Short mmCIF file of C-alpha atoms in Angstrom, two decimals:
data_model
loop_
_atom_site.label_atom_id
_atom_site.label_comp_id
_atom_site.label_asym_id
_atom_site.label_seq_id
_atom_site.Cartn_x
_atom_site.Cartn_y
_atom_site.Cartn_z
CA MET A 1 77.09 84.63 23.29
CA GLY A 2 75.44 82.78 20.42
CA GLY A 3 76.18 79.46 22.19
CA LYS A 4 74.30 80.59 25.30
CA LYS A 5 71.25 81.57 23.27
CA SER A 6 71.36 78.21 21.48
CA ASN A 7 71.52 76.37 24.82
CA HIS A 8 68.55 78.34 26.17
CA PHE A 9 66.57 77.49 23.04
CA ARG A 10 67.38 73.77 23.38
CA GLN A 11 66.37 73.82 27.03
CA ALA A 12 63.08 75.52 26.15
CA LEU A 13 62.42 72.85 23.52
CA ARG A 14 63.16 70.08 26.03
CA ARG A 15 60.78 71.61 28.56
CA PHE A 16 58.10 71.97 25.89
CA GLY A 17 58.69 68.37 24.78
CA GLY A 18 58.19 67.22 28.35
CA VAL A 19 54.67 68.63 28.46
CA ARG A 20 52.08 65.88 28.17
CA SER A 21 49.52 65.92 25.37
CA TRP A 22 46.63 66.19 27.81
CA GLN A 23 48.34 69.21 29.35
CA LEU A 24 48.62 70.80 25.89
CA LEU A 25 44.92 70.15 25.38
CA LEU A 26 44.13 71.91 28.65
CA ILE A 27 46.19 74.87 27.45
CA LEU A 28 44.56 74.82 24.01
CA ILE A 29 40.97 75.11 25.26
CA PRO A 30 41.29 78.47 27.09
CA LEU A 31 43.71 79.72 24.43
CA ALA A 32 41.11 79.00 21.75
CA PHE A 33 38.57 80.97 23.79
CA VAL A 34 41.00 83.91 24.08
CA THR A 35 41.66 83.74 20.32
CA ALA A 36 37.95 83.79 19.54
CA THR A 37 37.52 86.79 21.86
CA LEU A 38 40.35 88.69 20.17
CA LEU A 39 38.89 87.95 16.73
CA ARG A 40 35.52 89.16 17.96
CA LEU A 41 37.07 92.41 19.19
CA ASP A 42 38.73 92.94 15.80
CA HIS A 43 35.37 92.36 14.11
CA LEU A 44 33.65 94.87 16.40
CA LYS A 45 36.37 97.45 15.74
CA MET A 46 35.95 96.97 12.00
CA SER A 47 32.17 97.33 12.33
CA GLU A 48 32.61 100.56 14.31
CA LEU A 49 34.97 102.07 11.71
CA ARG A 50 32.61 101.06 8.91
CA ARG A 51 29.68 102.60 10.78
CA ILE A 52 31.60 105.89 11.09
CA VAL A 53 32.07 105.90 7.31
CA LEU A 54 28.39 105.25 6.66
CA GLU A 55 27.38 107.97 9.14
CA ALA A 56 29.68 110.42 7.35
CA ASP A 57 28.05 109.37 4.08
CA ALA A 58 24.61 109.98 5.56
CA ILE A 59 25.48 113.61 6.35
CA ASN A 60 27.28 114.10 3.02
CA ASP A 61 30.68 114.85 4.58
CA ASP A 62 33.18 113.82 1.89
CA THR A 63 36.20 114.71 4.01
CA ALA A 64 35.01 112.54 6.91
CA ILE A 65 34.18 109.75 4.44
CA GLN A 66 37.71 109.71 3.06
CA GLU A 67 39.30 109.87 6.51
CA GLY A 68 37.04 107.07 7.73
CA LEU A 69 37.80 104.90 4.69
CA THR A 70 41.54 105.35 5.25
CA LYS A 71 41.28 104.30 8.91
CA LEU A 72 39.04 101.36 8.02
CA GLN A 73 41.35 100.20 5.25
CA ASN A 74 44.47 100.47 7.44
CA PHE A 75 42.82 98.53 10.26
CA VAL A 76 41.49 95.74 8.04
CA PHE A 77 44.82 95.33 6.24
CA SER A 78 46.69 94.94 9.54
CA HIS A 79 44.29 92.63 11.41
CA VAL A 80 42.57 89.30 10.92
CA VAL A 81 38.95 90.32 10.44
CA ILE A 82 36.40 87.52 10.08
CA ASN A 83 32.96 88.58 8.94
CA VAL A 84 29.68 86.95 7.95
CA VAL A 85 28.01 88.44 4.88
CA GLU A 86 24.69 87.64 3.27
CA SER A 87 24.18 87.55 -0.48
CA ASN A 88 20.97 86.40 -2.15
CA GLY A 89 19.77 84.84 1.08
CA THR A 90 22.99 82.84 1.56
CA GLN A 91 25.39 83.58 4.40
CA SER A 92 29.12 83.12 3.93
CA ILE A 93 32.25 83.74 5.98
CA VAL A 94 34.74 86.21 4.52
CA PHE A 95 37.96 87.85 5.67
CA GLY A 96 37.36 91.60 5.64
CA THR A 97 34.53 94.10 5.63
CA GLY A 98 32.34 92.49 3.00
CA PRO A 99 30.81 94.80 0.36
CA PHE A 100 29.16 98.05 1.44
CA TYR A 101 28.00 101.09 -0.53
CA LEU A 102 28.33 104.84 -0.12
CA GLU A 103 24.71 105.33 -1.13
CA ASN A 104 24.35 109.04 -0.44
CA GLN A 105 27.61 109.90 -2.15
CA TYR A 106 26.39 107.99 -5.19
CA LEU A 107 23.00 109.74 -5.18
CA ARG A 108 24.69 113.13 -5.04
CA ALA A 109 26.91 112.27 -8.00
CA ALA A 110 23.97 110.79 -9.92
CA ASN A 111 21.77 113.79 -9.21
CA ALA A 112 24.52 116.13 -10.35
CA ALA A 113 24.75 114.22 -13.63
CA ILE A 114 20.97 114.29 -14.03
CA GLU A 115 20.84 118.04 -13.33
CA ALA A 116 23.52 118.65 -15.95
CA THR A 117 21.48 116.63 -18.44
CA GLU A 118 18.32 118.49 -17.44
CA GLU A 119 20.01 121.81 -18.10
CA ASN A 120 21.15 120.70 -21.54
CA LEU A 121 17.72 119.38 -22.43
CA ALA A 122 15.91 122.45 -21.12
CA ASN A 123 17.92 124.60 -23.50
CA ASP A 124 16.88 122.41 -26.42
CA THR A 125 14.50 124.09 -28.87
CA ASN A 126 11.60 121.93 -30.03
CA PRO A 127 8.33 122.85 -31.77
CA ASN A 128 6.46 120.87 -29.13
CA GLY A 129 7.84 122.97 -26.30
CA ASN A 130 10.00 121.70 -23.47
CA ILE A 131 9.40 117.95 -23.85
CA TYR A 132 11.78 117.22 -20.99
CA ALA A 133 9.69 119.20 -18.50
CA ALA A 134 6.54 117.36 -19.56
CA VAL A 135 8.13 113.92 -19.29
CA SER A 136 9.88 114.79 -16.02
CA ALA A 137 6.55 115.86 -14.51
CA ILE A 138 5.26 112.34 -15.15
CA CYS A 139 8.30 110.18 -14.39
CA LYS A 140 9.75 111.93 -11.35
CA PRO A 141 6.67 111.36 -9.15
CA LEU A 142 6.63 107.72 -10.24
CA ALA A 143 10.32 107.41 -9.36
CA ILE A 144 9.69 108.78 -5.88
CA GLU A 145 6.63 106.60 -5.38
CA ASN A 146 8.38 103.39 -6.48
CA GLY A 147 11.80 104.18 -5.00
CA TRP A 148 13.51 104.14 -8.38
CA ALA A 149 17.10 105.36 -8.63
CA TRP A 150 17.77 107.83 -11.41
CA ASN A 151 19.51 105.18 -13.48
CA SER A 152 17.15 102.30 -12.68
CA GLN A 153 15.41 100.40 -15.42
CA GLY A 154 11.95 101.52 -14.30
CA TYR A 155 12.89 105.20 -14.47
CA LEU A 156 14.53 104.83 -17.88
CA ASP A 157 11.58 102.82 -19.21
CA CYS A 158 9.22 105.59 -18.10
CA TRP A 159 11.29 108.18 -19.92
CA THR A 160 11.55 106.06 -23.06
CA SER A 161 7.82 105.38 -23.23
CA GLU A 162 6.85 109.01 -22.57
CA LEU A 163 9.36 110.43 -25.02
CA ALA A 164 8.05 108.07 -27.69
CA LYS A 165 4.76 110.01 -27.60
CA TYR A 166 6.48 113.10 -28.98
CA PRO A 167 7.99 113.60 -32.43
CA ALA A 168 11.67 114.37 -32.73
CA SER A 169 12.33 112.83 -29.32
CA ASP A 170 15.21 110.56 -30.33
CA LYS A 171 17.79 113.15 -29.34
CA LEU A 172 16.23 113.63 -25.92
CA SER A 173 15.98 109.91 -25.27
CA SER A 174 19.58 109.30 -26.24
CA ASN A 175 20.72 112.25 -24.09
CA LEU A 176 19.04 110.74 -21.07
CA LEU A 177 20.41 107.26 -21.62
CA VAL A 178 23.97 108.46 -22.10
CA ALA A 179 23.86 110.93 -19.22
CA GLY A 180 27.06 110.82 -17.23
CA ILE A 181 25.54 108.89 -14.33
CA PRO A 182 28.42 107.14 -12.52
CA SER A 183 28.45 103.39 -12.05
CA THR A 184 27.40 102.16 -8.62
CA GLU A 185 30.60 100.08 -8.56
CA LEU A 186 32.58 103.30 -8.11
CA PHE A 187 30.88 103.72 -4.71
CA ARG A 188 31.22 100.10 -3.64
CA ARG A 189 33.85 99.25 -1.04
CA ASN A 190 35.09 95.82 0.03
CA TYR A 191 38.33 95.62 1.99
CA ALA A 192 39.80 92.13 2.41
CA SER A 193 41.91 91.31 5.44
CA PRO A 194 44.91 88.94 5.34
CA LEU A 195 44.56 85.36 6.57
CA TRP A 196 47.20 86.22 9.15
CA ALA A 197 48.51 89.51 10.48
CA PRO A 198 50.98 90.45 13.25
CA SER A 199 48.28 91.41 15.75
CA TRP A 200 47.19 89.98 19.10
CA SER A 201 44.63 87.77 17.43
CA GLY A 202 47.18 86.75 14.79
CA PHE A 203 49.72 85.59 17.37
CA ALA A 204 46.99 83.81 19.33
CA ILE A 205 46.03 81.95 16.15
CA LEU A 206 49.65 80.91 15.64
CA ALA A 207 49.88 79.62 19.21
CA CYS A 208 46.71 77.57 18.77
CA LEU A 209 47.94 76.12 15.48
CA LEU A 210 51.32 75.24 17.01
CA ILE A 211 49.73 73.37 19.91
CA MET A 212 47.29 71.59 17.58
CA VAL A 213 50.13 70.50 15.27
CA VAL A 214 52.12 69.12 18.23
CA ILE A 215 49.09 67.20 19.50
CA VAL A 216 48.34 65.76 16.06
CA VAL A 217 51.98 64.80 15.44
CA ARG A 218 52.18 63.10 18.81
CA LEU A 219 48.95 61.25 18.10
CA LEU A 220 50.29 60.06 14.74
CA ILE A 221 53.56 58.91 16.32
CA TRP A 222 51.60 57.06 19.02
CA CYS A 223 49.47 55.32 16.37
CA VAL A 224 52.56 54.33 14.35
CA LEU A 225 54.26 52.92 17.45
CA LYS A 226 51.14 50.98 18.41
CA ILE A 227 50.85 49.47 14.95
CA SER A 228 54.58 48.62 14.94
CA LEU A 229 54.27 46.90 18.33
CA LEU A 230 51.35 44.84 17.03
CA PHE A 231 53.36 43.60 14.05
CA LEU A 232 56.40 42.93 16.24
CA GLY A 233 54.25 40.96 18.67
CA LYS A 234 52.90 38.75 15.85
CA SER A 235 56.35 38.08 14.52
#
């Protein structure tokens, strides 16, 4: 039984070896087009799954966000996903989703931390009255006008400068600066795909590489034989 399989394999190799290089090239061209199409489809699928996550984030649906992230992660880890990302005006090719942020989920967590800090500060007794309310009335409109996040430098600078106008404001300033605002990195996602995966595009890539290797090897052998014939002719 094993001998029959071995004979079939040898016959397949002989038939493949009998294919001319120009014939392999003719096979490679449409196969490369098919491979590119499959990679494009994988990229579009990844983009769709990522869009679903961002839409769930926009409507503040944490359950849908988690489900979408799980599907996105599973897809990216099991497919070859090629993506073009832009960073600081420079475009680069990466394998995977590239970085994206759950902005609304972050804002909700940041606002919750700010509200907790506000509540603590509002309960603070101070001979100058509720300093927090006075400073907030100045800085919050500026934050909205300038698009500042609650932990941005502009917002914190506003608070620091306004609090400095009041005596006994060190405690309030430190409370604001150490408020439990989560890091934006906790809401950053970047799933990397493998360089090869057992998918349709992955097998198409392997086929292209196999044909290219055969063509290159044959070309090298042809060059070596030509050079050898030249030296033999001179001798």
